[in-house]
């Protein structure tokens, strides 16, 4: 008689491989198709994520590079070059923090705000098309499971 625990473990490993491969495919598709959704406005998916993070009402006065790095789950090193390009293009500003003069904050510039507003329609169209076959409850479940996965992965 076959060992059921071995068969179950094999099935779990197979499912895990398929799940992470799908996640990898989804990330690559987001990068490709997401870029196509906003490329006419000259924005990469990485710039899109920074602009989106800085467009939130709770950070209208800016946020530290460390906080932005933690929020986006990217290294400060990866963020530094991206922020330099966004600043060069006039989309963000760096300013000394009013709380701590030794600290610098980044925030959307007026031009960055205008661009973010122009990005809303293509971004929302992209989201709506990508999620069109998912119900509201499906979308909430996705958020729940992605949050669990990200939390578990961050503990590794």
mmCIF file of C-alpha atoms in Angstrom:
data_model
loop_
_atom_site.group_PDB
_atom_site.id
_atom_site.type_symbol
_atom_site.label_atom_id
_atom_site.label_comp_id
_atom_site.label_asym_id
_atom_site.label_seq_id
_atom_site.Cartn_x
_atom_site.Cartn_y
_atom_site.Cartn_z
ATOM 1 C CA UNK A 1 0.000 0.000 0.000
ATOM 2 C CA UNK A 2 1.443 3.435 -0.944
ATOM 3 C CA UNK A 3 2.445 5.845 1.810
ATOM 4 C CA UNK A 4 -0.293 8.501 1.831
ATOM 5 C CA UNK A 5 1.851 11.059 3.630
ATOM 6 C CA UNK A 6 4.513 10.802 0.895
ATOM 7 C CA UNK A 7 1.874 11.205 -1.815
ATOM 8 C CA UNK A 8 0.347 14.155 0.012
ATOM 9 C CA UNK A 9 3.774 15.784 0.470
ATOM 10 C CA UNK A 10 4.489 15.315 -3.240
ATOM 11 C CA UNK A 11 1.144 16.927 -4.103
ATOM 12 C CA UNK A 12 1.821 19.858 -1.756
ATOM 13 C CA UNK A 13 5.273 20.406 -3.300
ATOM 14 C CA UNK A 14 3.755 20.314 -6.782
ATOM 15 C CA UNK A 15 1.039 22.821 -5.829
ATOM 16 C CA UNK A 16 3.633 25.100 -4.158
ATOM 17 C CA UNK A 17 5.770 25.045 -7.310
ATOM 18 C CA UNK A 18 2.769 25.857 -9.490
ATOM 19 C CA UNK A 19 1.638 28.667 -7.173
ATOM 20 C CA UNK A 20 5.014 30.393 -7.103
ATOM 21 C CA UNK A 21 5.531 29.908 -10.829
ATOM 22 C CA UNK A 22 2.121 31.545 -11.441
ATOM 23 C CA UNK A 23 3.076 34.377 -9.109
ATOM 24 C CA UNK A 24 6.298 34.848 -11.079
ATOM 25 C CA UNK A 25 4.308 34.880 -14.340
ATOM 26 C CA UNK A 26 1.811 37.386 -12.938
ATOM 27 C CA UNK A 27 4.645 39.680 -11.788
ATOM 28 C CA UNK A 28 6.241 39.541 -15.237
ATOM 29 C CA UNK A 29 2.901 40.172 -16.939
ATOM 30 C CA UNK A 30 2.220 43.117 -14.621
ATOM 31 C CA UNK A 31 5.592 44.561 -15.510
ATOM 32 C CA UNK A 32 4.993 44.119 -19.266
ATOM 33 C CA UNK A 33 1.297 44.950 -19.561
ATOM 34 C CA UNK A 34 1.350 47.563 -16.793
ATOM 35 C CA UNK A 35 4.122 49.377 -18.607
ATOM 36 C CA UNK A 36 2.090 49.269 -21.821
ATOM 37 C CA UNK A 37 -0.872 50.753 -19.942
ATOM 38 C CA UNK A 38 1.079 53.863 -18.931
ATOM 39 C CA UNK A 39 3.981 54.000 -21.399
ATOM 40 C CA UNK A 40 2.291 56.636 -23.556
ATOM 41 C CA UNK A 41 2.768 58.956 -20.588
ATOM 42 C CA UNK A 42 6.439 57.970 -20.284
ATOM 43 C CA UNK A 43 6.236 56.156 -16.935
ATOM 44 C CA UNK A 44 7.706 52.799 -15.952
ATOM 45 C CA UNK A 45 5.965 50.451 -13.519
ATOM 46 C CA UNK A 46 8.615 51.307 -10.915
ATOM 47 C CA UNK A 47 7.950 55.032 -11.323
ATOM 48 C CA UNK A 48 4.218 54.305 -11.206
ATOM 49 C CA UNK A 49 4.652 52.590 -7.826
ATOM 50 C CA UNK A 50 6.670 55.499 -6.371
ATOM 51 C CA UNK A 51 4.251 58.119 -7.668
ATOM 52 C CA UNK A 52 1.347 56.091 -6.296
ATOM 53 C CA UNK A 53 2.990 55.776 -2.883
ATOM 54 C CA UNK A 54 3.679 59.520 -2.756
ATOM 55 C CA UNK A 55 0.177 60.430 -3.980
ATOM 56 C CA UNK A 56 -1.504 59.083 -0.848
ATOM 57 C CA UNK A 57 -3.174 61.820 1.239
ATOM 58 C CA UNK A 58 -1.377 60.785 4.433
ATOM 59 C CA UNK A 59 2.026 61.594 2.860
ATOM 60 C CA UNK A 60 1.150 64.847 1.081
ATOM 61 C CA UNK A 61 3.976 66.534 3.011
ATOM 62 C CA UNK A 62 6.378 63.804 1.912
ATOM 63 C CA UNK A 63 7.982 60.775 3.460
ATOM 64 C CA UNK A 64 11.501 59.725 4.276
ATOM 65 C CA UNK A 65 13.369 57.564 1.803
ATOM 66 C CA UNK A 66 13.572 54.849 4.474
ATOM 67 C CA UNK A 67 9.794 54.901 4.965
ATOM 68 C CA UNK A 68 9.228 54.851 1.207
ATOM 69 C CA UNK A 69 11.657 51.961 0.855
ATOM 70 C CA UNK A 70 9.836 49.965 3.548
ATOM 71 C CA UNK A 71 6.416 50.826 2.105
ATOM 72 C CA UNK A 72 7.396 49.654 -1.392
ATOM 73 C CA UNK A 73 9.454 46.717 -0.073
ATOM 74 C CA UNK A 74 12.499 47.718 -2.121
ATOM 75 C CA UNK A 75 16.049 48.430 -1.032
ATOM 76 C CA UNK A 76 17.188 51.988 -0.517
ATOM 77 C CA UNK A 77 19.884 51.339 -3.128
ATOM 78 C CA UNK A 78 17.280 50.417 -5.775
ATOM 79 C CA UNK A 79 15.139 53.380 -4.803
ATOM 80 C CA UNK A 80 17.947 55.966 -4.901
ATOM 81 C CA UNK A 81 18.504 55.839 -8.671
ATOM 82 C CA UNK A 82 14.782 55.820 -9.366
ATOM 83 C CA UNK A 83 14.234 58.855 -7.138
ATOM 84 C CA UNK A 84 17.109 60.691 -8.826
ATOM 85 C CA UNK A 85 15.499 60.152 -12.239
ATOM 86 C CA UNK A 86 12.078 61.256 -10.957
ATOM 87 C CA UNK A 87 13.648 64.363 -9.430
ATOM 88 C CA UNK A 88 15.577 65.112 -12.644
ATOM 89 C CA UNK A 89 12.267 64.867 -14.561
ATOM 90 C CA UNK A 90 10.624 67.274 -12.108
ATOM 91 C CA UNK A 91 8.119 64.719 -10.779
ATOM 92 C CA UNK A 92 9.282 64.654 -7.166
ATOM 93 C CA UNK A 93 11.002 67.061 -4.797
ATOM 94 C CA UNK A 94 13.387 66.396 -1.959
ATOM 95 C CA UNK A 95 13.139 68.659 1.040
ATOM 96 C CA UNK A 96 14.584 68.854 4.512
ATOM 97 C CA UNK A 97 12.176 67.444 7.081
ATOM 98 C CA UNK A 98 10.620 70.031 9.333
ATOM 99 C CA UNK A 99 10.680 67.474 12.187
ATOM 100 C CA UNK A 100 14.390 66.703 11.870
ATOM 101 C CA UNK A 101 16.652 69.014 9.872
ATOM 102 C CA UNK A 102 19.116 66.147 9.323
ATOM 103 C CA UNK A 103 16.464 64.101 7.538
ATOM 104 C CA UNK A 104 15.200 64.540 3.976
ATOM 105 C CA UNK A 105 11.745 63.760 2.653
ATOM 106 C CA UNK A 106 10.513 63.118 -0.859
ATOM 107 C CA UNK A 107 7.147 64.253 -2.149
ATOM 108 C CA UNK A 108 5.313 64.712 -5.401
ATOM 109 C CA UNK A 109 6.028 67.982 -7.157
ATOM 110 C CA UNK A 110 3.226 69.973 -8.807
ATOM 111 C CA UNK A 111 4.256 68.367 -12.106
ATOM 112 C CA UNK A 112 4.207 64.933 -10.427
ATOM 113 C CA UNK A 113 0.676 65.599 -9.161
ATOM 114 C CA UNK A 114 -0.446 66.510 -12.679
ATOM 115 C CA UNK A 115 1.127 63.363 -14.124
ATOM 116 C CA UNK A 116 -0.438 61.198 -11.397
ATOM 117 C CA UNK A 117 -3.849 62.651 -12.239
ATOM 118 C CA UNK A 118 -3.293 61.905 -15.942
ATOM 119 C CA UNK A 119 -2.271 58.319 -15.076
ATOM 120 C CA UNK A 120 -5.524 57.578 -13.259
ATOM 121 C CA UNK A 121 -7.627 56.673 -16.292
ATOM 122 C CA UNK A 122 -5.121 54.274 -17.924
ATOM 123 C CA UNK A 123 -4.315 52.700 -14.550
ATOM 124 C CA UNK A 124 -7.977 52.193 -13.656
ATOM 125 C CA UNK A 125 -8.687 50.789 -17.129
ATOM 126 C CA UNK A 126 -5.782 48.372 -16.709
ATOM 127 C CA UNK A 127 -6.984 47.287 -13.254
ATOM 128 C CA UNK A 128 -10.575 46.855 -14.454
ATOM 129 C CA UNK A 129 -9.538 44.730 -17.429
ATOM 130 C CA UNK A 130 -7.101 42.635 -15.405
ATOM 131 C CA UNK A 131 -9.690 41.957 -12.682
ATOM 132 C CA UNK A 132 -12.813 41.810 -14.852
ATOM 133 C CA UNK A 133 -13.665 38.163 -14.084
ATOM 134 C CA UNK A 134 -13.190 38.533 -10.339
ATOM 135 C CA UNK A 135 -16.031 39.502 -8.039
ATOM 136 C CA UNK A 136 -15.658 42.077 -5.297
ATOM 137 C CA UNK A 137 -15.353 39.229 -2.767
ATOM 138 C CA UNK A 138 -12.724 37.500 -4.938
ATOM 139 C CA UNK A 139 -10.701 40.710 -4.925
ATOM 140 C CA UNK A 140 -10.931 40.997 -1.145
ATOM 141 C CA UNK A 141 -9.843 37.360 -0.826
ATOM 142 C CA UNK A 142 -6.858 38.069 -3.098
ATOM 143 C CA UNK A 143 -5.806 40.940 -0.862
ATOM 144 C CA UNK A 144 -6.155 38.708 2.188
ATOM 145 C CA UNK A 145 -4.084 35.853 0.716
ATOM 146 C CA UNK A 146 -1.440 38.085 -0.838
ATOM 147 C CA UNK A 147 -1.051 39.837 2.517
ATOM 148 C CA UNK A 148 -0.608 36.486 4.274
ATOM 149 C CA UNK A 149 1.929 35.366 1.672
ATOM 150 C CA UNK A 150 3.890 38.624 1.863
ATOM 151 C CA UNK A 151 3.876 38.519 5.671
ATOM 152 C CA UNK A 152 5.151 34.934 5.716
ATOM 153 C CA UNK A 153 7.797 35.659 3.081
ATOM 154 C CA UNK A 154 9.034 38.720 4.978
ATOM 155 C CA UNK A 155 9.647 36.501 8.014
ATOM 156 C CA UNK A 156 11.973 34.171 6.092
#
